[in-house]
Structures are given as structure tokens and as C-alpha cells.
Amino acid sequence: MKYKIAVIEGDGVGPEIMNSALEILNTLTLPFEYIKLDVGYKKWMETGEAISQGDMDILKKCDATLKAPLYTPSSKEKNFSSVTLTIRKELDVYANIRPIKTFPGISPFTGLDLIIVRENTEGLYSGVEHSVNNGAVTERIITKASCEKICKYAFNLALKEGRRKVTCVHKANILKKTCGLFRETFFETAKDYPSIEAEETLVDACAYKLIRNPSSFDVIVTTNMFGDILSDEAAALTGSLGLVGSCNIGEKHAVFEPIHGTAPDIANEGVANPIGMIMAASYMCNFLGFKNEGEKIRKSVTEVLKEKKNLTPDLGGKLNTKQLTNKIKEVLIQKYLIQ
Ligand code: IPM
Ligand code: MG
């Protein structure tokens, strides 16, 4: 039996880093069958549809999705809406897990190991917006059910991973209704997990503390946009946005992707950092039950990055995407595959 993996190559540097991730996966013997889907902005320009119902059905039938970044223009351009967000909502992958771990030798902070759990389907990214006479309104939708699900997810993850603390990040002093509900639900949920410390911090203070004292965090749980912003900030602590992968998890589906964007400025130059994409692929291995394989990939990445000469330009190095991928492959084969 083979696991069906939907593959979205994405835009910008997407195809280059996806290529690396698939090459790493193919180095291992995994029962994966890849189904490539052509979705996104380019598809929309060509056909008027960024993702079809047929594509969505395939995504839903697959055992997991491996996804590179997709481009979304910031201009109001013909109401094009983000395919990434559409997929997250449609597959109801409500928990976006972003592990922020420093790699020895390259990260400005040592020993940092925190997990950001971001609510992934509502909040300010609800997609509900309208114009009013003097401007525009975006609805920040927060439901009790989603708060319960994401807070439970964070505490269960903390238990599973042997973590000591979950920090709820909010702005309930100002956003009394929406963040208020999130905060209240967090503390209600916390009662069921007496062995885990439950702490809260305001989002602005969290942004500050992440720079001043990042090791004070363990697991962070927060709403959609705060999680989006804080995870980019936290990624800077690892040395590069290009190093972080993520999992989007729901009851029925799961999507694995790097947290960065399409990086159009370096697209097609072959110099993008593939690690975030490779980390995402490694998390997919864990999710599908191939824990040893996931672990081997991450160990090989860590091993390769230890050497300052093995870095892509985002980390001040000179290696290109292919060369770095080959180094990881070499370590994977020599250290973990040849018995
Ligand atoms: C991310 C990205 C996405 C988001 C964009 C591409 C829609 O920034 O995964 O963090 O806002 O969630
Ligand atoms: Mg983001």
C-alpha cells in the first residue's frame, strides 16, 4: 500500500525547494506516491480559476499534502484570494504548528526550542471583508469551538512533547470580545492539564520578549494573524526564515509547508534555502508514521548546517540549493542508510 501525497510546487522559489524536498524523500525508501497539482496565481491567470473543485477533491482524498509557497498579490487585483488560506479553510486544518528550533553553529541564539501553535482558519484572516462609506471593514471572527480546539491541541501537544508550559498570546485588554473569548477558553482548557503551566502575555509584549528572552517560551498558542507575525519574528532567531517548516493539522487532513513566502527576488536563481521545505517534508514523514525517517532527515540537516561552509546566501554562505541538497543527501546516505 502506498500513501498518496498531493504535491503543490508553488510559485517563485517553490519548484526549486520542492525539488530538493522530494529528492531527500526519495533517498529514503518510503511508500509514497506523489500527485502533482497545478494550482495558484499562474493557473488563475491562465484559466480564471486558481484551484478547481477537482483539485480540492484530490487534496481531500490524499493522505497528506506537501506544499511550497504560493504567490498572492497585495493589490486588489480582481479579487484574487490566497489559495493557501483557501486550502487551510477547505481542509479545516485548524492547527498550524511552527517549531522554532535553533541549529547549532548558525543560529544567533543557542538552545532555543519553542513551538508556535497558530489558529489557522479564522481570526482576522476570516476573509470576510466589506467596503463601507468611509472605508472598509474586516471581520475578526473568533468562535468558541475554534478556541477550544486550538487550546486543547496546544495542551495535548505540550503533554506529548514533554513540554512544561503553554503561553496564551492575545490582546484581550483591547480586543475584549474576540481575544477575550480566546483567553477565557485558554484558561478553562488549562484546568484539564494541571501538570502544564498556563501563562498569558499580550501580543506586543510577546514580540518584545521573543527578542529579549526567547528561551522563556515553550509552547505558544495564539490567533491566526498574531501567529503569522510572531512565527516570522521567531524564525529570525534561528538565523533565517528559510529554515522553518510547519504542519497544518485537522481532524481529517494535513498540509506540510515552509513558513516563508515565494521569495520572487531570488526565484529561478537556484540559491533558495531548501531547509524549511525539507523540514516540512520530515514532519510529514512523522505524521504518516515514519518517525525514524523524519528524524534521520532532521539529524542530517542539523549535521550539515554545523559546517559554516554548508550554507546558502540567506545565511551568508555560498552554496546553492542543489549543492546544499546534495550535502544533506550524502550525510543521510553515509550516516543513516549504509549499515
Ligand atoms: C504563512 C504565510 C501565509 C499566511 C500567506 C501566504 C497567506 O504568510 O504561511 O505564514 O498568512 O498564513
Ligand atoms: Mg506568514
Short mmCIF file of C-alpha atoms and ligand atoms in Angstrom, two decimals:
data_model
loop_
_atom_site.label_atom_id
_atom_site.label_comp_id
_atom_site.label_asym_id
_atom_site.label_seq_id
_atom_site.Cartn_x
_atom_site.Cartn_y
_atom_site.Cartn_z
CA MET A 1 0.00 0.00 0.00
CA LYS A 2 1.27 3.45 -0.88
CA TYR A 3 0.45 6.74 0.81
CA LYS A 4 -0.88 9.33 -1.60
CA ILE A 5 0.83 12.68 -1.24
CA ALA A 6 -0.56 15.73 -3.03
CA VAL A 7 2.32 17.94 -4.15
CA ILE A 8 1.92 21.67 -4.77
CA GLU A 9 5.12 23.03 -6.27
CA GLY A 10 4.08 26.64 -5.69
CA ASP A 11 5.38 29.90 -7.13
CA GLY A 12 8.68 31.81 -7.00
CA VAL A 13 11.29 29.60 -5.36
CA GLY A 14 8.61 26.95 -4.73
CA PRO A 15 9.51 24.47 -7.51
CA GLU A 16 13.24 24.67 -6.66
CA ILE A 17 12.82 23.88 -2.97
CA MET A 18 10.12 21.27 -3.64
CA ASN A 19 12.57 19.54 -5.91
CA SER A 20 15.06 19.39 -3.03
CA ALA A 21 12.50 18.05 -0.58
CA LEU A 22 11.37 15.32 -2.99
CA GLU A 23 14.98 14.39 -3.65
CA ILE A 24 15.57 13.96 0.08
CA LEU A 25 12.38 11.90 0.49
CA ASN A 26 13.36 9.74 -2.47
CA THR A 27 16.71 8.98 -0.85
CA LEU A 28 14.78 7.05 1.77
CA THR A 29 12.63 4.05 1.00
CA LEU A 30 9.18 5.42 1.67
CA PRO A 31 5.90 4.06 0.31
CA PHE A 32 4.82 7.42 -1.06
CA GLU A 33 3.08 8.14 -4.34
CA TYR A 34 3.19 11.79 -5.40
CA ILE A 35 0.33 13.51 -7.18
CA LYS A 36 1.32 16.91 -8.55
CA LEU A 37 -1.32 19.60 -8.62
CA ASP A 38 -1.09 22.80 -10.62
CA VAL A 39 -2.83 25.49 -8.55
CA GLY A 40 -2.30 29.15 -7.71
CA TYR A 41 -1.88 32.54 -9.28
CA LYS A 42 -0.42 31.35 -12.59
CA LYS A 43 -3.28 28.91 -13.01
CA TRP A 44 -5.71 31.71 -12.25
CA MET A 45 -4.11 33.98 -14.88
CA GLU A 46 -4.40 31.20 -17.45
CA THR A 47 -7.80 29.76 -16.63
CA GLY A 48 -9.56 32.22 -14.32
CA GLU A 49 -9.59 29.61 -11.58
CA ALA A 50 -6.77 29.30 -9.03
CA ILE A 51 -7.86 25.96 -7.63
CA SER A 52 -10.66 23.85 -9.04
CA GLN A 53 -13.16 21.67 -7.22
CA GLY A 54 -11.38 18.70 -8.82
CA ASP A 55 -8.06 19.80 -7.28
CA MET A 56 -9.72 20.22 -3.92
CA ASP A 57 -11.23 16.73 -4.17
CA ILE A 58 -7.78 15.27 -4.88
CA LEU A 59 -6.32 17.12 -1.88
CA LYS A 60 -9.07 15.68 0.29
CA LYS A 61 -8.53 12.14 -0.96
CA CYS A 62 -4.76 12.20 -0.39
CA ASP A 63 -3.18 11.11 2.88
CA ALA A 64 -1.24 14.38 3.15
CA THR A 65 -0.28 17.46 1.16
CA LEU A 66 3.27 18.68 0.68
CA LYS A 67 3.10 22.30 -0.34
CA ALA A 68 5.56 25.01 -1.40
CA PRO A 69 4.68 28.71 -1.02
CA LEU A 70 2.05 30.20 -3.32
CA TYR A 71 2.00 33.80 -4.50
CA THR A 72 -0.83 36.18 -3.59
CA PRO A 73 -0.67 39.76 -4.91
CA SER A 74 -1.13 42.54 -2.36
CA SER A 75 -3.02 44.72 -4.82
CA LYS A 76 -6.79 44.37 -5.00
CA GLU A 77 -6.34 42.65 -8.36
CA LYS A 78 -9.64 41.20 -9.48
CA ASN A 79 -10.44 39.79 -6.06
CA PHE A 80 -7.81 37.04 -6.20
CA SER A 81 -7.81 35.40 -2.81
CA SER A 82 -4.97 33.40 -1.29
CA VAL A 83 -5.02 29.73 -2.31
CA THR A 84 -3.03 28.86 0.80
CA LEU A 85 -5.77 30.25 3.02
CA THR A 86 -8.50 28.64 0.88
CA ILE A 87 -6.85 25.23 1.29
CA ARG A 88 -6.46 25.68 5.05
CA LYS A 89 -10.13 26.56 5.43
CA GLU A 90 -11.48 23.99 2.98
CA LEU A 91 -9.47 21.11 4.55
CA ASP A 92 -10.16 22.53 8.01
CA VAL A 93 -6.54 22.16 9.06
CA TYR A 94 -7.19 24.28 12.12
CA ALA A 95 -3.85 23.92 13.88
CA ASN A 96 -0.76 25.45 12.32
CA ILE A 97 2.29 24.09 14.15
CA ARG A 98 5.53 26.02 13.75
CA PRO A 99 8.53 24.55 15.59
CA ILE A 100 11.23 27.15 16.13
CA LYS A 101 14.44 25.33 16.87
CA THR A 102 17.94 26.68 16.62
CA PHE A 103 20.56 24.76 14.69
CA PRO A 104 23.90 24.56 16.50
CA GLY A 105 26.59 26.65 14.88
CA ILE A 106 24.49 29.03 12.83
CA SER A 107 21.70 30.44 14.94
CA PRO A 108 22.31 33.64 16.91
CA PHE A 109 20.62 32.04 19.95
CA THR A 110 21.62 28.66 21.30
CA GLY A 111 19.32 26.01 22.64
CA LEU A 112 16.10 27.69 21.59
CA ASP A 113 13.28 25.20 21.11
CA LEU A 114 9.77 26.61 21.10
CA ILE A 115 6.59 25.68 19.27
CA ILE A 116 4.08 28.19 17.98
CA VAL A 117 0.54 26.82 17.69
CA ARG A 118 -1.40 29.16 15.46
CA GLU A 119 -5.18 29.02 14.93
CA ASN A 120 -5.42 28.55 11.20
CA THR A 121 -8.95 29.04 9.92
CA GLU A 122 -10.45 32.22 11.33
CA GLY A 123 -9.45 35.42 13.19
CA LEU A 124 -8.50 38.39 11.03
CA TYR A 125 -7.90 36.03 8.11
CA SER A 126 -11.60 35.10 8.01
CA GLY A 127 -11.81 36.54 4.51
CA VAL A 128 -14.97 38.42 5.49
CA GLU A 129 -14.45 41.98 4.35
CA HIS A 130 -16.63 44.72 3.00
CA SER A 131 -16.42 48.33 2.00
CA VAL A 132 -18.31 50.94 3.96
CA ASN A 133 -18.98 54.59 3.10
CA ASN A 134 -15.78 55.94 4.57
CA GLY A 135 -13.51 52.90 4.28
CA ALA A 136 -13.58 49.17 4.81
CA VAL A 137 -14.21 46.56 7.49
CA THR A 138 -12.58 43.14 8.06
CA GLU A 139 -14.37 40.81 10.43
CA ARG A 140 -12.19 39.19 13.06
CA ILE A 141 -14.17 36.03 13.59
CA ILE A 142 -13.39 34.03 16.72
CA THR A 143 -15.69 31.15 17.62
CA LYS A 144 -15.80 29.34 20.92
CA ALA A 145 -15.48 25.98 19.13
CA SER A 146 -12.25 27.01 17.39
CA CYS A 147 -10.79 28.43 20.60
CA GLU A 148 -11.50 25.14 22.35
CA LYS A 149 -9.99 23.08 19.56
CA ILE A 150 -6.78 25.07 19.25
CA CYS A 151 -6.20 25.42 23.01
CA LYS A 152 -6.77 21.68 23.51
CA TYR A 153 -4.40 20.99 20.64
CA ALA A 154 -1.69 23.13 22.26
CA PHE A 155 -2.01 21.46 25.67
CA ASN A 156 -2.11 17.96 24.17
CA LEU A 157 0.97 18.78 22.11
CA ALA A 158 2.71 20.06 25.25
CA LEU A 159 1.91 16.78 27.03
CA LYS A 160 3.01 14.66 24.09
CA GLU A 161 6.27 16.55 23.64
CA GLY A 162 7.07 16.71 27.34
CA ARG A 163 6.80 20.49 27.49
CA ARG A 164 6.38 22.40 30.75
CA LYS A 165 4.41 25.47 29.77
CA VAL A 166 1.86 26.89 27.32
CA THR A 167 1.67 30.65 26.84
CA CYS A 168 -1.53 32.19 25.52
CA VAL A 169 -0.72 35.23 23.36
CA HIS A 170 -3.57 37.71 22.96
CA LYS A 171 -4.60 41.35 23.16
CA ALA A 172 -7.64 40.88 25.39
CA ASN A 173 -7.14 44.21 27.15
CA ILE A 174 -8.24 45.94 23.92
CA LEU A 175 -9.96 43.26 21.82
CA LYS A 176 -12.23 42.35 24.70
CA LYS A 177 -14.71 40.26 22.78
CA THR A 178 -12.53 38.29 20.36
CA CYS A 179 -9.27 37.95 22.27
CA GLY A 180 -11.30 37.89 25.47
CA LEU A 181 -13.02 34.70 24.32
CA PHE A 182 -9.72 33.18 23.25
CA ARG A 183 -8.10 33.96 26.62
CA GLU A 184 -11.06 32.76 28.65
CA THR A 185 -11.21 29.47 26.72
CA PHE A 186 -7.46 29.02 27.19
CA PHE A 187 -7.72 29.19 30.99
CA GLU A 188 -10.79 26.93 31.01
CA THR A 189 -8.90 24.36 28.94
CA ALA A 190 -5.81 24.69 31.13
CA LYS A 191 -7.76 23.28 34.10
CA ASP A 192 -7.78 19.88 32.38
CA TYR A 193 -3.97 19.91 32.19
CA PRO A 194 -2.76 20.53 35.76
CA SER A 195 0.78 19.31 35.02
CA ILE A 196 1.36 22.04 32.41
CA GLU A 197 1.88 25.64 33.43
CA ALA A 198 -0.60 28.03 31.79
CA GLU A 199 0.70 31.55 31.24
CA GLU A 200 -0.54 34.57 29.29
CA THR A 201 1.12 37.53 27.62
CA LEU A 202 -0.07 40.41 25.47
CA VAL A 203 0.99 40.12 21.86
CA ASP A 204 3.11 43.29 21.84
CA ALA A 205 4.95 42.19 24.97
CA CYS A 206 5.43 38.77 23.40
CA ALA A 207 7.04 40.34 20.33
CA TYR A 208 9.49 42.11 22.67
CA LYS A 209 10.21 39.08 24.86
CA LEU A 210 10.86 36.91 21.82
CA ILE A 211 13.88 39.09 21.08
CA ARG A 212 14.96 39.79 24.67
CA ASN A 213 14.44 36.38 26.25
CA PRO A 214 13.19 33.81 23.73
CA SER A 215 14.09 30.85 25.93
CA SER A 216 11.37 31.93 28.37
CA PHE A 217 8.83 30.47 25.91
CA ASP A 218 8.00 26.81 25.46
CA VAL A 219 4.67 26.37 23.60
CA ILE A 220 2.82 29.47 22.39
CA VAL A 221 -0.84 29.32 21.40
CA THR A 222 -2.39 32.25 19.58
CA THR A 223 -4.87 33.51 17.00
CA ASN A 224 -4.27 33.46 13.26
CA MET A 225 -2.63 36.80 12.45
CA PHE A 226 -0.63 37.06 15.66
CA GLY A 227 0.72 33.57 14.93
CA ASP A 228 1.60 34.57 11.39
CA ILE A 229 3.60 37.60 12.51
CA LEU A 230 5.22 36.07 15.60
CA SER A 231 6.36 32.98 13.70
CA ASP A 232 8.28 35.11 11.18
CA GLU A 233 9.83 37.03 14.08
CA ALA A 234 10.72 33.83 15.91
CA ALA A 235 12.22 32.38 12.71
CA ALA A 236 14.71 35.26 12.70
CA LEU A 237 16.06 33.82 15.95
CA THR A 238 17.06 30.64 14.13
CA GLY A 239 19.09 32.68 11.65
CA SER A 240 16.79 32.60 8.63
CA LEU A 241 13.13 32.45 7.68
CA GLY A 242 14.26 29.80 5.23
CA LEU A 243 14.94 27.26 7.99
CA VAL A 244 11.45 26.79 9.38
CA GLY A 245 8.90 24.21 8.30
CA SER A 246 5.33 23.79 9.52
CA CYS A 247 2.41 21.39 9.87
CA ASN A 248 -1.23 22.31 9.25
CA ILE A 249 -3.29 19.69 11.06
CA GLY A 250 -7.01 19.00 11.13
CA GLU A 251 -9.25 16.07 12.06
CA LYS A 252 -9.12 14.62 8.54
CA HIS A 253 -6.32 16.33 6.64
CA ALA A 254 -2.77 17.61 6.98
CA VAL A 255 -0.67 20.02 4.93
CA PHE A 256 3.10 20.45 5.32
CA GLU A 257 4.86 23.58 4.10
CA PRO A 258 7.70 26.01 4.86
CA ILE A 259 6.58 29.16 6.69
CA HIS A 260 8.23 31.58 4.27
CA GLY A 261 6.82 33.09 1.07
CA THR A 262 7.67 32.73 -2.61
CA ALA A 263 10.80 34.97 -2.49
CA PRO A 264 10.32 36.28 -6.07
CA ASP A 265 13.56 38.31 -5.81
CA ILE A 266 15.68 35.14 -5.87
CA ALA A 267 13.36 32.85 -7.86
CA ASN A 268 14.93 30.79 -10.67
CA GLU A 269 18.44 31.60 -9.45
CA GLY A 270 18.87 28.23 -7.76
CA VAL A 271 20.03 29.79 -4.49
CA ALA A 272 16.95 29.48 -2.27
CA ASN A 273 17.36 27.80 1.09
CA PRO A 274 15.50 24.46 0.84
CA ILE A 275 15.68 23.62 4.57
CA GLY A 276 12.21 24.93 5.53
CA MET A 277 10.69 22.79 2.80
CA ILE A 278 12.81 19.78 3.79
CA MET A 279 11.83 20.20 7.46
CA ALA A 280 8.18 20.28 6.39
CA ALA A 281 8.70 17.03 4.45
CA SER A 282 10.33 15.48 7.53
CA TYR A 283 7.31 16.41 9.66
CA MET A 284 5.10 14.75 7.04
CA CYS A 285 7.11 11.54 7.50
CA ASN A 286 6.41 11.67 11.24
CA PHE A 287 2.74 12.34 10.65
CA LEU A 288 2.38 9.34 8.33
CA GLY A 289 4.07 7.06 10.87
CA PHE A 290 7.63 7.16 9.52
CA LYS A 291 9.14 8.66 12.65
CA ASN A 292 12.63 7.24 12.14
CA GLU A 293 12.80 8.60 8.61
CA GLY A 294 11.62 12.05 9.75
CA GLU A 295 14.24 12.02 12.48
CA LYS A 296 17.00 10.92 10.08
CA ILE A 297 16.20 13.82 7.76
CA ARG A 298 16.29 16.37 10.58
CA LYS A 299 19.52 14.92 12.00
CA SER A 300 21.17 15.09 8.58
CA VAL A 301 20.09 18.72 8.16
CA THR A 302 21.47 19.61 11.60
CA GLU A 303 24.72 17.80 10.83
CA VAL A 304 25.20 19.60 7.51
CA LEU A 305 24.37 23.05 8.88
CA LYS A 306 27.01 22.71 11.61
CA GLU A 307 29.62 23.43 8.96
CA LYS A 308 29.66 27.14 8.18
CA LYS A 309 30.71 26.32 4.62
CA ASN A 310 27.44 24.48 4.05
CA LEU A 311 25.14 27.49 3.96
CA THR A 312 23.00 29.22 1.34
CA PRO A 313 23.27 33.02 0.80
CA ASP A 314 20.39 33.85 3.22
CA LEU A 315 22.76 32.63 5.96
CA GLY A 316 25.81 34.32 4.48
CA GLY A 317 27.01 31.18 2.70
CA LYS A 318 27.92 30.39 -0.88
CA LEU A 319 26.16 27.08 -1.54
CA ASN A 320 23.29 26.92 -3.97
CA THR A 321 20.09 24.95 -3.47
CA LYS A 322 21.34 21.85 -5.31
CA GLN A 323 24.70 21.76 -3.55
CA LEU A 324 23.10 22.03 -0.11
CA THR A 325 20.55 19.35 -1.02
CA ASN A 326 23.36 17.04 -2.17
CA LYS A 327 25.25 17.58 1.11
CA ILE A 328 22.16 16.57 3.09
CA LYS A 329 21.67 13.57 0.83
CA GLU A 330 25.28 12.50 1.32
CA VAL A 331 25.00 12.62 5.13
CA LEU A 332 21.66 10.83 5.00
CA ILE A 333 23.15 8.02 2.96
CA GLN A 334 26.50 7.75 4.75
CA LYS A 335 25.34 8.13 8.33
CA TYR A 336 21.89 6.68 8.32
CA LEU A 337 21.36 4.40 5.34
CA ILE A 338 24.58 2.45 4.91
CA GLN A 339 24.61 -0.06 7.77
C1 IPM B 1 2.25 31.87 6.19
C2 IPM B 1 2.00 32.83 5.08
C3 IPM B 1 0.54 32.80 4.69
C4 IPM B 1 -0.24 33.27 5.89
C5 IPM B 1 0.18 33.59 3.45
C6 IPM B 1 0.97 33.18 2.27
C7 IPM B 1 -1.27 33.51 3.15
O1 IPM B 1 2.43 34.09 5.44
O2 IPM B 1 2.02 30.67 6.00
O3 IPM B 1 2.66 32.30 7.26
O4 IPM B 1 -0.54 34.44 6.03
O5 IPM B 1 -0.57 32.44 6.69
MG MG B 2 3.47 34.16 7.27
#
